[in-house]
mmCIF file of N, CA and C in Angstrom:
data_model
loop_
_atom_site.group_PDB
_atom_site.id
_atom_site.type_symbol
_atom_site.label_atom_id
_atom_site.label_comp_id
_atom_site.label_asym_id
_atom_site.label_seq_id
_atom_site.Cartn_x
_atom_site.Cartn_y
_atom_site.Cartn_z
ATOM 1 N N ALA G 53 -7.637 62.914 40.615
ATOM 2 C CA ALA G 53 -7.188 61.566 41.188
ATOM 3 C C ALA G 53 -6.657 62.053 42.299
ATOM 4 N N HIS G 54 -6.455 63.207 43.299
ATOM 5 C CA HIS G 54 -6.277 63.478 44.668
ATOM 6 C C HIS G 54 -7.356 62.833 45.267
ATOM 7 N N GLU G 55 -8.709 63.144 44.974
ATOM 8 C CA GLU G 55 -9.876 62.725 45.842
ATOM 9 C C GLU G 55 -10.185 61.199 45.406
ATOM 10 N N GLN G 56 -9.572 60.346 44.458
ATOM 11 C CA GLN G 56 -9.550 58.643 44.560
ATOM 12 C C GLN G 56 -8.923 58.419 45.297
ATOM 13 N N GLU G 57 -7.584 59.548 45.631
ATOM 14 C CA GLU G 57 -6.314 58.879 46.756
ATOM 15 C C GLU G 57 -6.647 59.217 47.790
ATOM 16 N N ALA G 58 -7.367 59.903 48.204
ATOM 17 C CA ALA G 58 -7.745 59.995 49.087
ATOM 18 C C ALA G 58 -8.892 59.350 49.977
ATOM 19 N N THR G 59 -9.707 59.082 49.435
ATOM 20 C CA THR G 59 -11.106 58.155 49.723
ATOM 21 C C THR G 59 -11.173 56.611 49.280
ATOM 22 N N VAL G 60 -10.641 56.268 48.716
ATOM 23 C CA VAL G 60 -10.588 54.894 47.953
ATOM 24 C C VAL G 60 -9.499 54.368 48.262
ATOM 25 N N ASP G 61 -9.626 52.978 48.794
ATOM 26 C CA ASP G 61 -8.556 52.041 48.897
ATOM 27 C C ASP G 61 -7.477 51.706 47.289
ATOM 28 N N LYS G 62 -6.477 52.186 47.434
ATOM 29 C CA LYS G 62 -6.027 51.705 45.964
ATOM 30 C C LYS G 62 -5.745 50.151 45.691
ATOM 31 N N ALA G 63 -5.763 49.007 47.023
ATOM 32 C CA ALA G 63 -5.988 47.896 46.434
ATOM 33 C C ALA G 63 -7.601 47.490 45.597
ATOM 34 N N ILE G 64 -8.760 48.675 45.799
ATOM 35 C CA ILE G 64 -9.595 48.138 44.568
ATOM 36 C C ILE G 64 -9.997 49.116 43.744
ATOM 37 N N TRP G 65 -8.432 50.155 43.285
ATOM 38 C CA TRP G 65 -8.859 50.315 41.758
ATOM 39 C C TRP G 65 -8.942 49.645 40.780
ATOM 40 N N HIS G 66 -8.830 50.276 39.928
ATOM 41 C CA HIS G 66 -9.022 49.185 38.559
ATOM 42 C C HIS G 66 -8.285 48.981 38.023
ATOM 43 N N ARG G 67 -7.376 48.180 37.841
ATOM 44 C CA ARG G 67 -6.622 47.400 36.644
ATOM 45 C C ARG G 67 -6.961 47.099 35.065
ATOM 46 N N THR G 68 -6.086 47.819 34.645
ATOM 47 C CA THR G 68 -6.320 47.855 33.034
ATOM 48 C C THR G 68 -5.092 46.558 32.594
ATOM 49 N N LYS G 69 -5.132 46.119 31.635
ATOM 50 C CA LYS G 69 -4.225 45.199 30.806
ATOM 51 C C LYS G 69 -3.470 46.129 29.567
ATOM 52 N N SER G 70 -2.034 45.597 29.526
ATOM 53 C CA SER G 70 -1.460 45.947 27.887
ATOM 54 C C SER G 70 -1.801 45.307 27.011
ATOM 55 N N VAL G 71 -1.425 45.518 26.084
ATOM 56 C CA VAL G 71 -1.503 44.925 24.638
ATOM 57 C C VAL G 71 -1.641 43.460 24.346
ATOM 58 N N ASP G 72 -0.110 43.379 25.225
ATOM 59 C CA ASP G 72 -0.066 42.064 25.762
ATOM 60 C C ASP G 72 -0.766 41.289 26.593
ATOM 61 N N GLY G 73 -1.345 41.793 27.525
ATOM 62 C CA GLY G 73 -2.257 40.893 28.651
ATOM 63 C C GLY G 73 -1.907 41.165 30.130
ATOM 64 N N VAL G 74 -0.441 42.056 29.477
ATOM 65 C CA VAL G 74 0.083 41.869 31.525
ATOM 66 C C VAL G 74 -0.685 43.012 32.266
ATOM 67 N N ASP G 75 -1.136 42.870 33.725
ATOM 68 C CA ASP G 75 -1.965 43.501 33.971
ATOM 69 C C ASP G 75 -0.889 44.878 34.380
ATOM 70 N N ARG G 76 -1.263 46.203 34.123
ATOM 71 C CA ARG G 76 -0.750 47.796 34.542
ATOM 72 C C ARG G 76 -1.127 47.565 35.879
ATOM 73 N N GLU G 77 -0.172 48.813 36.372
ATOM 74 C CA GLU G 77 -0.773 49.211 37.849
ATOM 75 C C GLU G 77 -1.801 49.399 38.048
ATOM 76 N N PRO G 78 -2.024 49.868 38.861
ATOM 77 C CA PRO G 78 -3.838 50.333 38.942
ATOM 78 C C PRO G 78 -3.523 52.024 38.835
ATOM 79 N N GLN G 79 -5.047 52.498 38.589
ATOM 80 C CA GLN G 79 -4.880 53.512 37.865
ATOM 81 C C GLN G 79 -6.492 54.285 38.631
ATOM 82 N N THR G 80 -6.587 55.568 38.932
ATOM 83 C CA THR G 80 -7.784 56.208 38.943
ATOM 84 C C THR G 80 -8.871 56.190 38.016
ATOM 85 N N ASP G 81 -9.796 56.378 38.468
ATOM 86 C CA ASP G 81 -10.954 56.514 37.135
ATOM 87 C C ASP G 81 -11.161 57.683 36.491
ATOM 88 N N GLU G 82 -10.432 58.753 36.673
ATOM 89 C CA GLU G 82 -10.194 59.990 35.908
ATOM 90 C C GLU G 82 -9.233 59.363 34.708
ATOM 91 N N ALA G 83 -8.339 58.886 35.312
ATOM 92 C CA ALA G 83 -6.878 58.662 34.359
ATOM 93 C C ALA G 83 -7.424 57.307 33.367
ATOM 94 N N ILE G 84 -8.419 56.502 33.714
ATOM 95 C CA ILE G 84 -8.802 55.346 32.549
ATOM 96 C C ILE G 84 -9.818 56.194 31.745
ATOM 97 N N LEU G 85 -10.577 57.206 32.312
ATOM 98 C CA LEU G 85 -11.520 57.641 31.328
ATOM 99 C C LEU G 85 -10.764 58.263 30.200
ATOM 100 N N LYS G 86 -9.967 59.053 31.009
ATOM 101 C CA LYS G 86 -9.247 60.354 29.901
ATOM 102 C C LYS G 86 -8.116 59.198 28.653
ATOM 103 N N LYS G 87 -7.858 57.798 29.136
ATOM 104 C CA LYS G 87 -7.033 57.357 28.042
ATOM 105 C C LYS G 87 -8.456 56.945 27.227
ATOM 106 N N LEU G 88 -9.348 56.492 27.516
ATOM 107 C CA LEU G 88 -10.232 55.899 26.683
ATOM 108 C C LEU G 88 -10.528 57.261 25.537
ATOM 109 N N LEU G 89 -10.625 58.017 26.170
ATOM 110 C CA LEU G 89 -11.053 59.424 25.322
ATOM 111 C C LEU G 89 -10.042 59.491 24.300
ATOM 112 N N GLU G 90 -8.842 59.462 24.748
ATOM 113 C CA GLU G 90 -7.692 59.761 23.901
ATOM 114 C C GLU G 90 -7.879 58.515 22.658
ATOM 115 N N ASP G 91 -7.907 57.694 23.165
ATOM 116 C CA ASP G 91 -7.773 56.187 22.098
ATOM 117 C C ASP G 91 -8.611 56.503 21.066
ATOM 118 N N HIS G 92 -10.182 56.277 21.567
ATOM 119 C CA HIS G 92 -11.240 56.744 20.791
ATOM 120 C C HIS G 92 -10.953 58.209 19.828
ATOM 121 N N HIS G 93 -10.484 59.032 20.224
ATOM 122 C CA HIS G 93 -10.058 60.052 19.297
ATOM 123 C C HIS G 93 -9.130 59.886 18.547
ATOM 124 N N ARG G 94 -7.864 58.978 19.164
ATOM 125 C CA ARG G 94 -7.004 58.609 18.028
ATOM 126 C C ARG G 94 -7.788 57.454 16.790
ATOM 127 N N TRP G 95 -8.083 56.856 17.161
ATOM 128 C CA TRP G 95 -8.657 55.538 16.090
ATOM 129 C C TRP G 95 -10.154 56.178 15.505
ATOM 130 N N THR G 96 -10.544 56.708 16.216
ATOM 131 C CA THR G 96 -11.651 57.029 14.968
ATOM 132 C C THR G 96 -11.706 58.849 14.523
ATOM 133 N N GLY G 97 -10.866 59.698 14.798
ATOM 134 C CA GLY G 97 -11.048 61.153 14.817
ATOM 135 C C GLY G 97 -12.020 62.006 15.242
ATOM 136 N N SER G 98 -13.000 61.256 16.034
ATOM 137 C CA SER G 98 -13.999 61.953 16.569
ATOM 138 C C SER G 98 -13.695 63.149 17.066
ATOM 139 N N GLN G 99 -14.646 64.291 16.595
ATOM 140 C CA GLN G 99 -14.112 65.666 17.056
ATOM 141 C C GLN G 99 -14.972 66.135 18.769
ATOM 142 N N ARG G 100 -15.741 65.649 18.949
ATOM 143 C CA ARG G 100 -16.722 64.923 20.362
ATOM 144 C C ARG G 100 -15.608 65.364 21.500
ATOM 145 N N ALA G 101 -14.817 63.879 20.909
ATOM 146 C CA ALA G 101 -13.923 63.408 22.050
ATOM 147 C C ALA G 101 -12.529 64.658 22.192
ATOM 148 N N ARG G 102 -12.408 65.057 21.045
ATOM 149 C CA ARG G 102 -11.486 65.973 21.360
ATOM 150 C C ARG G 102 -11.715 67.503 21.928
ATOM 151 N N ASP G 103 -13.230 68.098 21.531
ATOM 152 C CA ASP G 103 -13.608 69.047 22.669
ATOM 153 C C ASP G 103 -13.094 68.473 24.238
ATOM 154 N N ILE G 104 -14.248 67.312 24.263
ATOM 155 C CA ILE G 104 -13.746 67.107 25.667
ATOM 156 C C ILE G 104 -12.649 66.974 26.273
ATOM 157 N N LEU G 105 -11.647 66.616 25.342
ATOM 158 C CA LEU G 105 -10.157 66.442 26.010
ATOM 159 C C LEU G 105 -10.000 67.730 26.109
ATOM 160 N N ASP G 106 -10.041 68.805 25.157
ATOM 161 C CA ASP G 106 -9.495 70.082 25.279
ATOM 162 C C ASP G 106 -9.919 70.693 26.224
ATOM 163 N N HIS G 107 -11.589 70.603 26.603
ATOM 164 C CA HIS G 107 -11.777 71.341 27.880
ATOM 165 C C HIS G 107 -11.935 70.433 28.896
ATOM 166 N N TRP G 108 -11.138 69.953 29.489
ATOM 167 C CA TRP G 108 -11.003 68.371 30.228
ATOM 168 C C TRP G 108 -11.726 69.283 31.691
ATOM 169 N N ALA G 109 -10.833 70.410 32.069
ATOM 170 C CA ALA G 109 -11.092 70.776 33.618
ATOM 171 C C ALA G 109 -12.542 70.455 33.597
ATOM 172 N N GLU G 110 -13.536 71.278 32.638
ATOM 173 C CA GLU G 110 -15.115 71.236 32.892
ATOM 174 C C GLU G 110 -15.775 70.305 32.390
ATOM 175 N N SER G 111 -15.123 69.206 31.428
ATOM 176 C CA SER G 111 -15.686 68.592 31.107
ATOM 177 C C SER G 111 -15.828 67.200 31.956
ATOM 178 N N ARG G 112 -14.596 66.862 32.617
ATOM 179 C CA ARG G 112 -14.514 65.581 33.806
ATOM 180 C C ARG G 112 -15.844 65.901 34.769
ATOM 181 N N ALA G 113 -16.137 67.144 35.350
ATOM 182 C CA ALA G 113 -17.016 67.238 36.270
ATOM 183 C C ALA G 113 -18.183 66.764 35.659
ATOM 184 N N LYS G 114 -18.745 66.620 34.391
ATOM 185 C CA LYS G 114 -19.791 66.127 33.948
ATOM 186 C C LYS G 114 -20.046 64.238 33.725
ATOM 187 N N PHE G 115 -18.922 63.722 33.732
ATOM 188 C CA PHE G 115 -19.063 62.153 33.913
ATOM 189 C C PHE G 115 -19.500 61.488 35.463
ATOM 190 N N VAL G 116 -20.454 60.819 35.519
ATOM 191 C CA VAL G 116 -20.632 60.100 36.540
ATOM 192 C C VAL G 116 -20.330 58.658 36.315
ATOM 193 N N LYS G 117 -19.716 58.238 37.539
ATOM 194 C CA LYS G 117 -19.631 56.449 37.400
ATOM 195 C C LYS G 117 -20.731 55.908 38.286
ATOM 196 N N VAL G 118 -21.487 55.363 37.543
ATOM 197 C CA VAL G 118 -22.628 54.290 37.822
ATOM 198 C C VAL G 118 -21.993 52.878 38.175
ATOM 199 N N PHE G 119 -22.172 51.975 39.201
ATOM 200 C CA PHE G 119 -22.390 50.878 39.777
ATOM 201 C C PHE G 119 -23.466 50.315 40.311
ATOM 202 N N PRO G 120 -23.575 48.764 40.163
ATOM 203 C CA PRO G 120 -24.480 48.756 41.163
ATOM 204 C C PRO G 120 -24.610 48.758 42.514
ATOM 205 N N ASN G 121 -25.502 48.986 43.506
ATOM 206 C CA ASN G 121 -25.570 48.626 44.918
ATOM 207 C C ASN G 121 -25.937 47.643 45.330
ATOM 208 N N GLU G 122 -25.372 46.614 45.737
ATOM 209 C CA GLU G 122 -26.248 44.977 45.839
ATOM 210 C C GLU G 122 -25.863 45.330 47.693
#
């Protein structure tokens, strides 16, 4: 989070929506990713998701953000 806060303008951070469709405050990529994994584990019981979350400090470095470069 600190790295993203220091290098990326908060105006272009991702905004997610709540269940009722209301925009939430902008979040860091890491916060969004972790929430997706937590939800996936809760909804599916995925042991792999649980392992990633249990070892978050090591696991987070293995994710790569991919986006088109136009």
